[in-house]
Amino acid sequence: MPFLVGLCSVCFFRLKRNQNGKGEYRKNKWMHSWTSWVPSFSSTIITLDTIELPSNIGFVCGSLFLSLTTIPLPVGAILCRKRPINLLYSLLLLPIPLWFKDMSGKENGMPGDPEWLELKIPQLLFTDRVQELHAIIEKEWDCLQRSACQTAAGRALWKHVIHDQVADLLAGEKYLRNLHEKIKTDRLNNAREVSGVIIAVRTLWFDSKIQAALDSSSGGEAQVVLLGAGMDTRAYRLSCLKDSDVFEVDFPEVLRVKTTLLQAAIESTEHFRMKAKSLIRVAADVRETDWPEKLQLSGFLPEKKTVWVLEGILYYLSHSNAMQVLKIIADKCAVTQTVLLADFMNKPSTTLADSIFHFYSDWPDHMLPSLGFSHVRLSQIGDPDADFGLMNDQLNLFNKLRRLPRSMQTNPDDGTPCRRLYLVEASGSPNQEIP
Ligand SMILES: C[S@@+](CC[C@H](N)C(=O)[O-])C[C@H]1O[C@@H](n2cnc3c(N)ncnc32)[C@H](O)[C@@H]1O
């Protein structure tokens, strides 16, 4: 639509300008009639701003504008010495390539604002109490537990899409700086995939699926269990949890530090309050078999509809531990309405050097029904329900990957392994028909 409006306005102004007093059209004088160019450029800008161009097209268009307009026009105006106004007008065109550059920034999901390149660390992170807690994380937590801070840093630096007020406090300075450096480098290199975008899309996918699962239950009254909750703050972020009891399961040391950090946030941050009906933290190791019992002792009701959130945890477990966790959850389908939301790595994703990942599944959509789930839906980053306006560049890695058959383990274009992250939604209930 804006394109049509733009096109019509160009034609109108140019024809009008080239009409003589008798209503006849003059010979082409458009090079001199600078007023006819103004609407044509503004309409082009409106059009290009509205349609979503991949960053490479933005770059090509920017270069084209630069070479066609901002250089020849002033030169022509000076050489001809006819219309000084052309010179003035040409100078007005100079910012156009900058605008294109800005548009490319929006393309890969980051704000175009150059100030963003500066990392702003909240004052609260420099207080003694908070510094002591982060020192404990560094000294006493293993890399598995510290992965919770890395994901929180992702949410903190993608706060323009994930509105997590306290993610930076939970992540800590070190993880914020590390990720910020990577993002800065990616942006300066005009990378198609900016670091942290996976965390952003993954978080938004889980948010949207939790909301959908609660909307579909009567009065939104379901329990939500976050296994390996880490520094997750959904109980404080999502209003859709207002009728839900939330259970966060993680190692005791993780939950202890998290609780104290959040207490500091509550005391010093205005309007930072819990949104869930209740929040219960359950210290447990999901590799053991007693975690369901610990959950129940904390108030979990086995017969109540439950949404299980396994975000960023399965692949840290061994194959047998991960399958055991999935089986425990799948068995709940025989008792009550059960929704499982989980992300799975495929095999090539776990084979990175120094990888601490173990469990993988190339076909979770085949494996979960065999455990007892009746409906399984699998998405990949960049699919319509896992895009969130952050995957517009059709040539970015995720879009390229999801167009390849899932059985393919190596990318035929460049020989790189097809590392995929599957976002999976599965459900089941006592009266289900197993397909
Ligand atoms: C990558 S973090 C993800 C945290 C959170 N789900 C998120 O997306 O921000 C993994 C979390 O799983 C927890 N975790 C890993 N293995 C666990 C286990 N065996 N029992 C309980 N928690 C575990 C870690 O402590 C860590 O907090």
XYZ file of C-alpha atoms and ligand atoms in Angstrom:
462
model
C 0.000 0.000 0.000
C 2.653 2.611 0.919
C 4.403 1.587 -2.266
C 1.316 2.449 -4.337
C 0.825 5.745 -2.481
C 4.477 6.556 -3.115
C 4.252 5.682 -6.783
C 1.093 7.746 -7.299
C 2.571 10.766 -5.532
C 5.703 10.585 -7.697
C 3.653 10.428 -10.900
C 1.340 13.217 -9.762
C 4.073 15.668 -8.814
C 6.207 14.925 -11.822
C 3.397 15.227 -14.322
C 2.092 18.372 -12.654
C 5.505 19.975 -12.700
C 5.962 19.171 -16.356
C 2.670 20.659 -17.454
C 2.752 24.031 -19.181
C 0.059 26.683 -18.755
C -2.157 25.135 -21.416
C -2.228 21.787 -19.740
C 0.174 20.254 -22.289
C 3.188 18.347 -21.130
C 6.564 19.954 -21.612
C 9.535 18.069 -22.910
C 11.250 16.217 -20.115
C 12.510 18.813 -17.644
C 12.604 16.589 -14.691
C 16.323 16.963 -14.036
C 15.758 20.658 -13.339
C 12.547 20.393 -11.431
C 13.956 19.602 -8.032
C 10.544 19.839 -6.451
C 9.501 16.765 -8.379
C 12.357 14.807 -6.832
C 11.467 15.582 -3.248
C 8.221 13.586 -3.233
C 9.803 10.813 -5.254
C 12.572 10.356 -2.705
C 10.295 10.703 0.289
C 7.886 8.164 -1.128
C 10.746 5.775 -1.848
C 11.923 6.147 1.726
C 8.436 5.505 3.093
C 8.140 2.455 0.876
C 11.520 1.006 1.770
C 10.976 1.681 5.425
C 7.725 -0.245 5.336
C 8.761 -3.295 3.368
C 11.221 -5.483 5.192
C 14.411 -5.692 3.225
C 17.127 -8.175 4.106
C 20.241 -6.325 5.210
C 22.121 -7.188 2.018
C 19.417 -5.534 -0.095
C 19.494 -2.543 2.261
C 23.213 -2.331 1.686
C 22.882 -2.578 -2.112
C 20.115 0.049 -2.180
C 22.192 2.333 0.045
C 25.174 2.050 -2.266
C 22.970 2.602 -5.308
C 21.460 5.745 -3.818
C 24.869 6.967 -2.898
C 26.287 6.493 -6.369
C 23.230 7.694 -8.281
C 22.233 10.706 -6.262
C 24.496 12.056 -3.597
C 27.613 12.098 -5.755
C 26.521 13.044 -9.331
C 23.903 15.616 -8.371
C 26.139 18.057 -6.487
C 28.857 17.563 -9.067
C 26.374 18.187 -11.892
C 24.967 21.212 -10.119
C 28.424 22.720 -9.668
C 29.496 21.998 -13.235
C 26.330 23.403 -14.798
C 26.180 26.334 -12.373
C 22.535 26.564 -13.232
C 20.507 25.769 -10.212
C 22.192 26.276 -6.848
C 19.048 24.843 -5.345
C 20.065 21.478 -6.810
C 23.188 21.638 -4.721
C 21.203 22.345 -1.578
C 18.806 19.579 -2.362
C 21.635 17.141 -3.043
C 23.133 17.908 0.347
C 19.815 16.995 1.867
C 20.189 13.566 0.308
C 23.462 12.844 2.023
C 21.949 11.182 5.122
C 20.114 8.598 3.006
C 22.902 5.992 3.024
C 23.103 6.380 6.816
C 19.421 5.665 7.005
C 19.960 2.497 5.002
C 22.680 1.452 7.398
C 20.307 2.018 10.278
C 17.715 -0.080 8.507
C 20.215 -2.931 8.200
C 20.690 -2.735 11.989
C 16.972 -3.224 12.524
C 17.141 -6.149 10.143
C 19.164 -8.360 12.410
C 16.971 -7.589 15.357
C 18.991 -4.918 17.144
C 17.931 -1.308 17.643
C 19.441 1.123 15.136
C 20.375 3.556 17.927
C 24.201 3.882 17.952
C 24.105 4.714 21.679
C 23.140 1.136 22.171
C 26.739 0.139 21.497
C 27.525 1.367 24.983
C 26.876 -1.094 27.810
C 24.874 0.377 30.674
C 25.301 -1.556 33.905
C 22.761 -0.784 36.654
C 24.114 0.780 39.852
C 22.624 -2.028 41.914
C 25.218 -4.410 40.463
C 27.972 -2.394 42.135
C 26.583 -2.607 45.668
C 28.577 -4.734 48.132
C 25.750 -7.177 48.693
C 25.258 -7.898 44.997
C 28.988 -8.047 44.282
C 29.403 -10.620 47.054
C 26.691 -12.804 45.524
C 28.301 -12.686 42.100
C 31.646 -13.521 43.677
C 30.007 -16.675 45.094
C 28.739 -17.559 41.606
C 32.250 -17.253 40.200
C 33.909 -19.155 43.023
C 31.446 -21.873 43.892
C 29.233 -22.618 40.895
C 30.203 -25.040 38.157
C 29.843 -24.216 34.470
C 26.451 -25.923 34.324
C 25.078 -23.631 37.014
C 26.781 -20.559 35.565
C 24.993 -21.190 32.265
C 21.997 -19.650 34.058
C 23.871 -16.310 34.151
C 24.758 -16.558 30.467
C 21.140 -16.920 29.445
C 20.162 -14.069 31.768
C 22.798 -11.913 30.020
C 21.121 -12.767 26.708
C 17.781 -11.567 28.016
C 19.389 -8.444 29.490
C 21.061 -7.417 26.234
C 17.953 -8.172 24.182
C 15.795 -6.200 26.583
C 14.229 -4.261 23.703
C 12.305 -7.449 22.906
C 12.329 -9.286 26.258
C 11.278 -6.923 28.944
C 13.135 -8.479 31.832
C 13.735 -5.712 34.358
C 16.277 -7.622 36.413
C 18.061 -9.841 33.896
C 21.236 -7.722 34.114
C 21.278 -7.943 37.898
C 20.930 -11.736 37.731
C 23.472 -12.127 34.932
C 26.254 -10.135 36.593
C 28.859 -7.816 35.110
C 31.177 -10.476 33.696
C 28.528 -12.219 31.583
C 27.039 -8.930 30.469
C 30.436 -7.660 29.305
C 31.305 -10.931 27.526
C 28.093 -11.026 25.556
C 28.113 -7.296 24.920
C 31.564 -7.566 23.328
C 30.315 -10.336 21.027
C 27.230 -8.366 20.030
C 29.333 -5.265 19.383
C 31.673 -7.223 17.107
C 28.731 -8.806 15.287
C 27.144 -5.428 14.729
C 30.323 -3.784 13.525
C 30.795 -6.685 11.083
C 27.187 -6.356 9.973
C 26.645 -10.022 10.902
C 23.440 -11.655 9.806
C 23.069 -13.354 13.194
C 23.824 -11.220 16.208
C 24.912 -13.079 19.365
C 22.086 -13.769 21.770
C 19.365 -13.819 19.127
C 18.739 -17.519 19.821
C 18.079 -16.766 23.494
C 15.767 -13.918 22.484
C 13.713 -16.042 20.081
C 13.712 -19.030 22.412
C 12.503 -16.951 25.372
C 9.755 -15.334 23.304
C 8.696 -18.728 21.951
C 8.376 -20.173 25.475
C 6.549 -17.024 26.663
C 4.023 -17.289 23.839
C 3.455 -21.023 24.314
C 3.038 -20.685 28.077
C 0.471 -17.966 27.469
C -1.359 -20.104 24.871
C -1.382 -23.153 27.178
C -2.802 -21.097 30.054
C -5.363 -19.362 27.839
C -6.690 -22.750 26.790
C -7.223 -23.904 30.379
C -10.328 -22.823 32.253
C -9.591 -19.564 34.038
C -5.879 -19.902 33.314
C -5.595 -22.025 36.434
C -2.767 -24.408 35.766
C 0.479 -25.125 37.502
C 3.641 -24.138 35.732
C 6.820 -26.053 36.533
C 10.164 -24.694 35.339
C 12.778 -27.456 35.437
C 16.279 -25.976 35.535
C 14.752 -22.531 36.143
C 18.119 -20.822 36.579
C 17.719 -17.024 36.498
C 14.306 -17.183 34.829
C 11.977 -14.373 35.990
C 8.741 -15.333 34.262
C 6.923 -15.275 37.601
C 7.719 -11.531 37.634
C 7.394 -10.872 33.903
C 4.300 -12.644 32.621
C 0.849 -11.395 33.590
C -0.670 -14.568 32.116
C 0.620 -16.356 35.249
C -1.665 -14.366 37.536
C -3.813 -17.444 38.310
C -0.978 -19.946 38.262
C 1.205 -21.482 40.908
C 4.751 -21.460 39.582
C 7.374 -23.976 40.703
C 11.033 -23.317 39.967
C 13.275 -26.381 40.223
C 17.052 -26.051 40.242
C 20.095 -26.803 42.362
C 19.852 -25.406 45.937
C 22.872 -23.096 45.497
C 21.372 -21.553 42.346
C 18.024 -20.921 43.984
C 19.619 -19.479 47.136
C 21.653 -16.844 45.285
C 18.794 -16.063 42.927
C 16.384 -15.470 45.818
C 18.782 -13.042 47.506
C 19.487 -11.167 44.259
C 15.764 -10.833 43.604
C 15.228 -9.601 47.141
C 17.759 -6.836 46.460
C 15.858 -5.985 43.266
C 12.505 -5.862 45.049
C 13.919 -3.526 47.708
C 15.449 -1.113 45.232
C 13.424 -1.319 42.023
C 10.132 0.465 41.744
C 7.208 -1.533 40.338
C 9.158 -4.785 40.434
C 6.637 -7.210 41.859
C 5.610 -10.784 41.320
C 2.915 -11.384 38.703
C 2.282 -15.082 39.272
C -0.323 -16.200 41.821
C 2.442 -17.899 43.793
C 6.067 -18.867 43.372
C 7.633 -21.856 45.077
C 11.313 -22.690 44.666
C 12.147 -26.379 44.868
C 15.765 -27.325 45.406
C 16.379 -30.582 43.574
C 18.629 -32.360 41.127
C 16.529 -33.659 38.233
C 19.066 -36.440 37.615
C 17.816 -38.015 40.847
C 14.493 -39.804 41.004
C 13.200 -37.956 44.068
C 12.520 -34.584 42.452
C 8.813 -35.340 41.714
C 8.355 -36.151 45.385
C 10.107 -32.932 46.445
C 7.852 -31.050 44.063
C 4.762 -32.626 45.602
C 5.948 -31.885 49.121
C 6.201 -28.230 48.052
C 2.541 -28.080 47.037
C 2.490 -29.416 43.483
C -0.814 -31.182 42.764
C -0.387 -34.191 40.443
C -4.026 -34.116 39.299
C -4.006 -30.429 38.304
C -3.309 -29.303 34.738
C 0.416 -28.629 34.427
C 2.599 -26.800 31.962
C 6.156 -28.123 32.108
C 8.834 -25.706 30.945
C 12.172 -27.321 30.075
C 14.091 -24.412 28.602
C 17.797 -24.873 28.086
C 18.171 -27.912 30.337
C 17.709 -31.243 28.525
C 20.967 -31.138 26.565
C 23.013 -30.655 29.756
C 21.792 -34.044 30.954
C 23.017 -37.475 29.940
C 20.828 -39.409 27.525
C 19.415 -41.669 30.241
C 18.776 -38.772 32.657
C 17.023 -36.706 29.991
C 14.855 -39.641 28.896
C 14.012 -40.361 32.537
C 12.848 -36.748 33.055
C 10.756 -36.855 29.866
C 9.232 -40.194 30.878
C 8.264 -38.875 34.334
C 6.483 -35.949 32.675
C 4.909 -38.102 29.940
C 3.452 -40.401 32.604
C 1.507 -37.409 33.979
C -0.542 -37.434 30.762
C -2.370 -40.469 32.156
C -3.352 -38.462 35.259
C -4.113 -34.945 34.035
C -3.919 -32.520 31.139
C -0.191 -32.082 30.572
C 1.701 -29.678 28.347
C 5.423 -30.000 27.733
C 7.444 -27.126 26.297
C 11.076 -27.986 25.675
C 14.009 -27.219 23.423
C 16.096 -30.020 21.929
C 19.455 -29.931 20.221
C 20.085 -32.201 17.263
C 23.225 -34.332 17.169
C 25.535 -31.892 15.320
C 24.723 -29.192 17.937
C 26.202 -31.286 20.729
C 29.456 -31.970 18.928
C 31.025 -28.509 19.285
C 34.559 -28.497 20.662
C 34.566 -28.208 24.496
C 30.869 -28.910 24.438
C 29.174 -29.568 27.736
C 26.100 -30.841 25.924
C 25.150 -34.496 25.983
C 21.543 -35.325 25.216
C 20.261 -34.760 21.708
C 17.328 -35.826 19.642
C 17.147 -35.435 15.875
C 13.459 -36.399 15.839
C 11.842 -35.329 19.131
C 8.519 -35.170 17.295
C 8.771 -38.952 16.768
C 10.251 -39.769 20.161
C 7.706 -37.916 22.359
C 4.603 -39.764 21.067
C 6.381 -43.022 21.856
C 6.602 -41.846 25.486
C 2.888 -41.065 25.740
C 2.282 -37.566 24.354
C -0.534 -37.331 21.840
C 0.111 -33.995 20.134
C 3.579 -32.845 19.247
C 4.481 -29.762 17.288
C 8.052 -28.915 16.375
C 9.359 -25.507 15.305
C 12.738 -24.249 14.266
C 14.075 -20.764 14.843
C 12.765 -18.634 11.988
C 9.506 -20.583 11.566
C 6.366 -18.408 11.689
C 5.809 -19.101 15.409
C 9.514 -18.667 16.222
C 10.363 -15.495 14.380
C 9.124 -12.484 16.407
C 10.388 -10.059 13.751
C 13.993 -11.031 14.535
C 14.531 -13.357 11.579
C 13.757 -11.110 8.621
C 17.040 -11.760 6.874
C 16.204 -14.703 4.639
C 19.907 -15.439 4.280
C 20.681 -15.765 7.970
C 21.867 -19.108 9.259
C 18.557 -20.116 10.850
C 16.456 -19.379 7.792
C 18.909 -21.223 5.578
C 18.938 -24.222 7.923
C 15.213 -24.604 8.240
C 14.869 -24.744 4.478
C 17.118 -27.804 4.358
C 15.604 -31.276 4.996
C 15.894 -32.148 8.667
C 17.621 -35.418 7.839
C 20.542 -33.433 6.457
C 23.433 -33.301 8.932
C 25.808 -31.268 6.758
C 25.035 -28.090 4.869
C 25.608 -28.831 1.137
C 26.532 -25.160 0.458
C 29.512 -24.892 2.770
C 30.013 -28.311 4.393
C 29.252 -27.008 7.900
C 27.289 -29.191 10.348
C 23.545 -28.452 10.455
C 23.298 -27.401 14.101
C 19.649 -27.069 14.955
C 17.657 -26.130 18.017
C 14.154 -27.571 17.993
C 11.414 -25.852 19.943
C 8.861 -28.493 20.832
C 5.377 -28.345 22.227
C 3.740 -31.620 23.259
C 0.596 -32.420 25.164
C -1.476 -35.258 26.433
C -4.409 -35.988 28.719
C -6.050 -39.050 30.320
C -8.660 -39.398 27.574
C -6.320 -38.896 24.670
C -6.149 -41.065 21.617
C -2.579 -42.108 20.907
C -1.993 -41.554 17.176
C 21.147 -22.788 30.571
S 20.455 -22.639 32.135
C 18.804 -22.289 31.694
C 18.091 -21.607 32.786
C 16.686 -21.131 32.431
N 15.815 -22.222 32.096
C 16.748 -20.124 31.329
O 16.340 -20.427 30.207
O 17.208 -19.009 31.594
C 20.395 -24.306 32.728
C 19.880 -24.414 34.147
O 19.586 -25.788 34.401
C 20.017 -26.074 35.709
N 20.299 -27.498 35.786
C 21.145 -28.214 35.017
N 21.169 -29.482 35.404
C 20.292 -29.598 36.433
C 19.886 -30.663 37.259
N 20.409 -31.879 37.106
N 18.979 -30.425 38.213
C 18.464 -29.195 38.390
N 18.817 -28.142 37.631
C 19.728 -28.338 36.665
C 21.277 -25.244 35.881
O 21.580 -25.061 37.243
C 20.881 -23.971 35.186
O 20.260 -23.088 36.065
